[in-house]
mmCIF file of C-alpha atoms in Angstrom:
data_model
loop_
_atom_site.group_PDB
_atom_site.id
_atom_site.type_symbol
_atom_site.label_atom_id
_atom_site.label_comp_id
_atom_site.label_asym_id
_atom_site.label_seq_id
_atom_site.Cartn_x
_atom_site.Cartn_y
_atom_site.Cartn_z
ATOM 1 C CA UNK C 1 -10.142 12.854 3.521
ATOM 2 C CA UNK C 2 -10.690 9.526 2.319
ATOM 3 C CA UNK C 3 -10.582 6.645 4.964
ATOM 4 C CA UNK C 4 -10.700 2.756 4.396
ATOM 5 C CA UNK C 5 -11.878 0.903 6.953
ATOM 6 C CA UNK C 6 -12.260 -2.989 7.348
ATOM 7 C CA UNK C 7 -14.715 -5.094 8.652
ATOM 8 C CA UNK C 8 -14.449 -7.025 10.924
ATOM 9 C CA UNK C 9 -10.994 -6.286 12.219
ATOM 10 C CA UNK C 10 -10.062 -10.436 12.453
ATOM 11 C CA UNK C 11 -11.376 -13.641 10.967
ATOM 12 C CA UNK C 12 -11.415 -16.999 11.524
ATOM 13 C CA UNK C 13 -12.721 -20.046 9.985
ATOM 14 C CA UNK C 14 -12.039 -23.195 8.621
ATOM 15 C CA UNK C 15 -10.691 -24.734 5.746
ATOM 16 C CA UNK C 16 -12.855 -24.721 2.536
ATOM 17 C CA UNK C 17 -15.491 -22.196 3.900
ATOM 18 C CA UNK C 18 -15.606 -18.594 2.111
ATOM 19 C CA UNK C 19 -14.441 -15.616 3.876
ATOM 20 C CA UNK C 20 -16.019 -12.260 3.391
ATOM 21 C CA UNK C 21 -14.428 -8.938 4.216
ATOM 22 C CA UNK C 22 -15.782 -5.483 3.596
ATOM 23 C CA UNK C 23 -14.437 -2.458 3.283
ATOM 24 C CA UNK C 24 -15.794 1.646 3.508
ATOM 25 C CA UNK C 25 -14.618 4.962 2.394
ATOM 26 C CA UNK C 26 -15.384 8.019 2.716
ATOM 27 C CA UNK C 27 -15.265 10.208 0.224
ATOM 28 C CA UNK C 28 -15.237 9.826 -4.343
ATOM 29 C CA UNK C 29 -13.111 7.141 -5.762
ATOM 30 C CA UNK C 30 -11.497 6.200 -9.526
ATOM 31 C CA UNK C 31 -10.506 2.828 -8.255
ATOM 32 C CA UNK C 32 -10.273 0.790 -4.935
ATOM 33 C CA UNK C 33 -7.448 -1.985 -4.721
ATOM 34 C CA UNK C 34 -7.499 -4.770 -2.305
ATOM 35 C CA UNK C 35 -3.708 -6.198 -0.786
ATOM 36 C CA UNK C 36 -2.851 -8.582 0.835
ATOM 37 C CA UNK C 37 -0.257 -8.764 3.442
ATOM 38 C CA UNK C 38 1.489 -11.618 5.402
ATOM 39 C CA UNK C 39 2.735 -11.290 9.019
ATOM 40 C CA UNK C 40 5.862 -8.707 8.475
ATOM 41 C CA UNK C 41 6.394 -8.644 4.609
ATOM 42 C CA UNK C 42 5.520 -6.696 1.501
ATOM 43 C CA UNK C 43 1.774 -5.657 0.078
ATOM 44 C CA UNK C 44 0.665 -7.845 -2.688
ATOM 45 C CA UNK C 45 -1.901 -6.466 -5.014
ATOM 46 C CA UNK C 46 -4.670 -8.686 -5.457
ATOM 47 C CA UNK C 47 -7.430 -7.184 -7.291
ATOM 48 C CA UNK C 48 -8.309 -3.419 -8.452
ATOM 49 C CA UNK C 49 -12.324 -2.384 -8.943
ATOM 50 C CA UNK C 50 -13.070 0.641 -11.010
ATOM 51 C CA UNK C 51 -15.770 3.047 -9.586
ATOM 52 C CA UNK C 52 -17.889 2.320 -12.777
ATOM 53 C CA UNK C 53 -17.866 -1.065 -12.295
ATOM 54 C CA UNK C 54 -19.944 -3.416 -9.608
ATOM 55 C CA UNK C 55 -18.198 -6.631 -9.358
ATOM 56 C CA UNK C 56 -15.172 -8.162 -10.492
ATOM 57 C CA UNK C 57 -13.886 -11.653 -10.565
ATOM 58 C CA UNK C 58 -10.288 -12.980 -10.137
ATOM 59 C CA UNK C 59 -9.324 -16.567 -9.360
ATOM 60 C CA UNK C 60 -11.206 -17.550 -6.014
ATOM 61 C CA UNK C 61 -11.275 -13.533 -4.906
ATOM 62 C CA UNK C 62 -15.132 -11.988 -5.884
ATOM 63 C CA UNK C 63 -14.748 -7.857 -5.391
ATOM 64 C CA UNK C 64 -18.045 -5.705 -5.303
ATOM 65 C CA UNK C 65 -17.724 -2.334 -5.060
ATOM 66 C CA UNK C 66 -21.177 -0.065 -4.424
ATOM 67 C CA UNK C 67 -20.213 3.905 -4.495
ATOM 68 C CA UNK C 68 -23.601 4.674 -3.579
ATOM 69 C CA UNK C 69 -23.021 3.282 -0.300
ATOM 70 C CA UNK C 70 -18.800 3.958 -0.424
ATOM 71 C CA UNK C 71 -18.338 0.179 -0.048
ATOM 72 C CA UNK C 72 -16.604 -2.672 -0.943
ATOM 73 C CA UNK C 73 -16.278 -6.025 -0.313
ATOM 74 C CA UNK C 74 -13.939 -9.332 -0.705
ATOM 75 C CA UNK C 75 -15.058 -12.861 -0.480
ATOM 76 C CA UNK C 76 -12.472 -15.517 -0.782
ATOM 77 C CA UNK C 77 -13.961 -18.591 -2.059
ATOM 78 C CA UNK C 78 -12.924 -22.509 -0.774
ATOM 79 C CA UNK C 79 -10.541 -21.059 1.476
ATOM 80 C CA UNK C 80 -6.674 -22.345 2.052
ATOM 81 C CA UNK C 81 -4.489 -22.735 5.012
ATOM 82 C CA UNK C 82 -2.156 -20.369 2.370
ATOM 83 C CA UNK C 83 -4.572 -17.702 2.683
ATOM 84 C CA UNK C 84 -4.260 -16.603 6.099
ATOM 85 C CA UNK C 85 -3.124 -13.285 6.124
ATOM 86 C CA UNK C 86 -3.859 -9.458 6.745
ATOM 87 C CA UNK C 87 -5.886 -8.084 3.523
ATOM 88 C CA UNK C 88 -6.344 -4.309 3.539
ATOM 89 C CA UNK C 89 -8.519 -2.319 0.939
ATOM 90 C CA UNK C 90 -7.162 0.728 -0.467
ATOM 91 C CA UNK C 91 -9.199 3.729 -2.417
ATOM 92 C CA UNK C 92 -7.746 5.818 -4.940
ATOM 93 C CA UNK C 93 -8.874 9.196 -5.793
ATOM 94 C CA UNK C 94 -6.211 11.319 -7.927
ATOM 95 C CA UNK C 95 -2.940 9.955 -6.553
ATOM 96 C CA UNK C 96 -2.075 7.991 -3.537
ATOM 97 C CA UNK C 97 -3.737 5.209 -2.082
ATOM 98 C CA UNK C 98 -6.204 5.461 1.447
ATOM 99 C CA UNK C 99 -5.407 2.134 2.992
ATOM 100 C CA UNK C 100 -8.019 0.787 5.560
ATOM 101 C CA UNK C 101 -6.497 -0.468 9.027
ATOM 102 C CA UNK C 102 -7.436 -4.008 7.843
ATOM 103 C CA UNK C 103 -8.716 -7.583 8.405
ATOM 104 C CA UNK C 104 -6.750 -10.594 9.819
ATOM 105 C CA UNK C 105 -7.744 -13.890 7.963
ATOM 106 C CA UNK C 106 -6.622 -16.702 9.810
ATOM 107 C CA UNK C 107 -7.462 -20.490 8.072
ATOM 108 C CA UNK C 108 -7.674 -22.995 10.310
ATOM 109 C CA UNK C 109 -6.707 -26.608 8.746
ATOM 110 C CA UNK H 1 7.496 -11.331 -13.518
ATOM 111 C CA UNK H 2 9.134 -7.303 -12.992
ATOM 112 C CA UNK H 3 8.701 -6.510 -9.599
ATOM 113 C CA UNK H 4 9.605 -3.361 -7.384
ATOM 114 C CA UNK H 5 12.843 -4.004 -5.293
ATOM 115 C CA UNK H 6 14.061 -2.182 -2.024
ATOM 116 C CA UNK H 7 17.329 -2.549 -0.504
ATOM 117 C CA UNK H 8 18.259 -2.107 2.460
ATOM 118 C CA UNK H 9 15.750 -4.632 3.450
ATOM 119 C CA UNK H 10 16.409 -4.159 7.538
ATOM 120 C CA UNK H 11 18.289 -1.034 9.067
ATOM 121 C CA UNK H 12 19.073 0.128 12.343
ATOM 122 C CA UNK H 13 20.398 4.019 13.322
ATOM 123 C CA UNK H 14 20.576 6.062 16.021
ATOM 124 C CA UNK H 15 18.467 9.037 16.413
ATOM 125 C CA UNK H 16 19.480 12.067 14.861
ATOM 126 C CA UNK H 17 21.550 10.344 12.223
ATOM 127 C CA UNK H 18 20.747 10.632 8.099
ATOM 128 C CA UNK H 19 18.977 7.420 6.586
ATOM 129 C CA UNK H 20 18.899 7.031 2.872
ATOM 130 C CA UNK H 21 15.917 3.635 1.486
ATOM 131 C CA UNK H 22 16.292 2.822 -1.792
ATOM 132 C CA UNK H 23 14.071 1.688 -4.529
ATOM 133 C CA UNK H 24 14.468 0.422 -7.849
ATOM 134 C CA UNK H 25 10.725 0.888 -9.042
ATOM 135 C CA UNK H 26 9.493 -1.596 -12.447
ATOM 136 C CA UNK H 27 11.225 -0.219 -15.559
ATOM 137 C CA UNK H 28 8.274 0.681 -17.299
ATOM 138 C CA UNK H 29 6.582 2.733 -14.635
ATOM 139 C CA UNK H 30 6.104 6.611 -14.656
ATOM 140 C CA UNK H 31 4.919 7.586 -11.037
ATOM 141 C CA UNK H 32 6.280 6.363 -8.174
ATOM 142 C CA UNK H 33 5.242 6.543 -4.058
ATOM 143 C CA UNK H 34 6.623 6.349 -0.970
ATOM 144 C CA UNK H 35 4.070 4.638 1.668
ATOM 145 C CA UNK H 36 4.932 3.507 5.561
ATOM 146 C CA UNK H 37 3.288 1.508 8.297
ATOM 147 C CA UNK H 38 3.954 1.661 12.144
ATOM 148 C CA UNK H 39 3.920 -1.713 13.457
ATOM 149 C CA UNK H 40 0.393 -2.469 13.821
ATOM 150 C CA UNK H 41 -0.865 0.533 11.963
ATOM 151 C CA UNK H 42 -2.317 1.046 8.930
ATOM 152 C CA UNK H 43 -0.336 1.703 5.923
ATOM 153 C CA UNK H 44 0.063 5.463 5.624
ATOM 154 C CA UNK H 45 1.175 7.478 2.076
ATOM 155 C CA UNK H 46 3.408 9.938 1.929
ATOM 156 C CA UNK H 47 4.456 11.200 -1.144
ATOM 157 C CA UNK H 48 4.032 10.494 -4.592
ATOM 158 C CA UNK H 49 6.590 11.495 -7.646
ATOM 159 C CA UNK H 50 6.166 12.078 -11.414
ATOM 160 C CA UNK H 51 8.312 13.404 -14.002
ATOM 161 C CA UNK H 52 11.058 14.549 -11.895
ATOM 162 C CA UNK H 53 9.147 16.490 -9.174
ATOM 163 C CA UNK H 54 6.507 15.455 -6.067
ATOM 164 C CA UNK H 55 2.795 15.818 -7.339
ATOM 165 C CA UNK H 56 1.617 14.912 -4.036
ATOM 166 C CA UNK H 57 2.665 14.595 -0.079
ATOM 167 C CA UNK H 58 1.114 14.193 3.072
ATOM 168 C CA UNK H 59 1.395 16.055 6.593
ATOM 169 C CA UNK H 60 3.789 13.137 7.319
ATOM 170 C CA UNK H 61 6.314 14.286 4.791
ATOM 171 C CA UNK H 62 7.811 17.310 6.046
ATOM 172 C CA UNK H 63 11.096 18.882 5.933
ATOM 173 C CA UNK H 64 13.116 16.231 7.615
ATOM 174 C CA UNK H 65 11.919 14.070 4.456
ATOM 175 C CA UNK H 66 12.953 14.392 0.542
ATOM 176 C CA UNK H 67 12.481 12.143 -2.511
ATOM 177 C CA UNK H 68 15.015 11.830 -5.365
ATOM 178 C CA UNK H 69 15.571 10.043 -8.561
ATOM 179 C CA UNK H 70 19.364 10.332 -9.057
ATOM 180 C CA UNK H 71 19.784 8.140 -12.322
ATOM 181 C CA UNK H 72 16.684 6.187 -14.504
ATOM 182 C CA UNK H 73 16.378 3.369 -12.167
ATOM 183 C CA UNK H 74 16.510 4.247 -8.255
ATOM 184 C CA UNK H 75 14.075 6.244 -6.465
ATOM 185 C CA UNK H 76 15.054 7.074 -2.585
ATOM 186 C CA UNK H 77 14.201 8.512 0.270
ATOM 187 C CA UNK H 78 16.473 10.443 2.705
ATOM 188 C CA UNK H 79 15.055 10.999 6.115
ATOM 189 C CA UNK H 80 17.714 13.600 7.834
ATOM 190 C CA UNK H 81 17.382 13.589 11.411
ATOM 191 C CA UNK H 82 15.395 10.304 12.559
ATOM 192 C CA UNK H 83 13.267 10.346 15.194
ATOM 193 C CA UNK H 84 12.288 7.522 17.326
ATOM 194 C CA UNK H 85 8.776 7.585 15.988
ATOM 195 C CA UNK H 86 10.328 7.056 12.735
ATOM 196 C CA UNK H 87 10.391 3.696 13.276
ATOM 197 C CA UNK H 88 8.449 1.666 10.422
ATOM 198 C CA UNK H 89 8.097 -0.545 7.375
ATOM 199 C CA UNK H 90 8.505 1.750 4.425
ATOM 200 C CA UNK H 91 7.040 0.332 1.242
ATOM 201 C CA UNK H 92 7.774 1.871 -2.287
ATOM 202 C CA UNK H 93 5.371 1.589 -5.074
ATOM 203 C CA UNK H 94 5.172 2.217 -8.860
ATOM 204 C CA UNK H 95 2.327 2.711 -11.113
ATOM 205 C CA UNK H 96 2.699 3.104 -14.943
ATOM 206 C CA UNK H 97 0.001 5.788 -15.569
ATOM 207 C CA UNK H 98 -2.784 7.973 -13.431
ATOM 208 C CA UNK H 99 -5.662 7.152 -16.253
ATOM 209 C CA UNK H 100 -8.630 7.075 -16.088
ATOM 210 C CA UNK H 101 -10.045 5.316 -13.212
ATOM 211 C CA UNK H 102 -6.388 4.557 -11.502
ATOM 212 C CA UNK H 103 -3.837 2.368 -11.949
ATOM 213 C CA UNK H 104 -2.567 -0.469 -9.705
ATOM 214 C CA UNK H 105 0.248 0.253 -7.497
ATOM 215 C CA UNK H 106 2.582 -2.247 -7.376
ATOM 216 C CA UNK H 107 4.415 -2.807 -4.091
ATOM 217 C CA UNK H 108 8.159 -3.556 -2.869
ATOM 218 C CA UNK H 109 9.318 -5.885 0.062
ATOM 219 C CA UNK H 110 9.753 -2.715 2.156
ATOM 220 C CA UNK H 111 12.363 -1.842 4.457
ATOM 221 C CA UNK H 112 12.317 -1.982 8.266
ATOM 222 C CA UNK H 113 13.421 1.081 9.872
ATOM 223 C CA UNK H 114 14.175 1.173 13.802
ATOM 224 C CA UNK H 115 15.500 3.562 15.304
ATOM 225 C CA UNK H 116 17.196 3.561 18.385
#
């Protein structure tokens, strides 16, 4: 079955640098969606890659997605105190979505 | 900005007794999922429902479990016994079409099961 998983599990850094968190799967994708998640609320879709493309763009988020080696990853550019959260990458194959267990962002002012 | 809306957003019950979540998935949408997370877990699907009948469930959704669409805006789901280890966040989502390559899922608030 298809598995997400994040690396690394928690990150820290400071204010302005770029964060980068990657992602694997295991088995053939359409698409994989990255969420993000703060501390106790709802999933909020940030950006979906399609397995015939390589890299996406939205906003300060940069998504690459290589199937050859069933990985993905985030970078969050100029970081914010408002992005500390959990972000969790998510593959779709026909129907539901394999969510990874996740990596905790934490921006420190 | 539609979004997907759950109500209750918090609810308590004893074990054994019938629970009922309710989601009113974005108006457009054609397939619609039920996903949970144990506190601390990982985000876990378990079933997904299009045109009236489940196209997809996991080992997670067994008997004790059912989906419905009772008029053209709510989408629930009725656990019938709880169990202690029932206890989680459970997130409806809504996507307008499969396609090709996917759709994005769009995500509700959740609800916030315990069981006691």
């Amino acid at each position: 079955s298809q598995q997400g998983e994040e690396d690394p599990q928690a990150l820290s850094i400071q204010e302005g640098e770029n964060a980068t968190m990657n992602c694997s799967y295991k088995t053939s994708i359409n698409n994989l969606q990255w969420y993000r998640q703060n501390s106790g609320r709802g999933l909020v879709h940030l950006i979906l890659i399609r397995s015939n493309e390589r890299e996406k763009h939205s906003g300060r988020l940069r998504v690459t997605l290589d199937t050859s080696k069933k990985s993905s990853s985030l970078l969050i550019t100029a970081s914010r105190a408002a992005d500390t959260a959990s972000y969790f990458c998510a593959s779709q194959g026909a129907q539901k979505l394999v969510f990874g267990q996740g990596t905790r962002l934490t921006i420190n002012p | 900005e539609p979004e997907v809306t759950q109500t209750p957003s918090h609810q308590v019950t004893q074990m054994g007794q019938e629970v009922i979540l309710r989601c009113v998935p974005i108006s457009n949408h054609l397939y619609f999922y039920w996903y949970r997370q144990i506190l601390g877990q990982k985000v876990e699907f378990l079933v997904s429902f299009y045109n009236n009948e489940i196209s997809e469930k996991s080992e997670i959704f067994d008997d004790q479990f059912s989906v419905e669409r009772p008029d053209g805006s709510n989408f629930t789901l009725k656990i019938r016994s709880t169990k202690l280890e029932d206890s989680a966040m459970y997130f409806c989502a809504s996507s307008t079409t499969l396609g090709q390559g996917g759709e994005t899922q769009y995500f509700g608030p959740g609800t916030r099961l315990l069981v006691l």
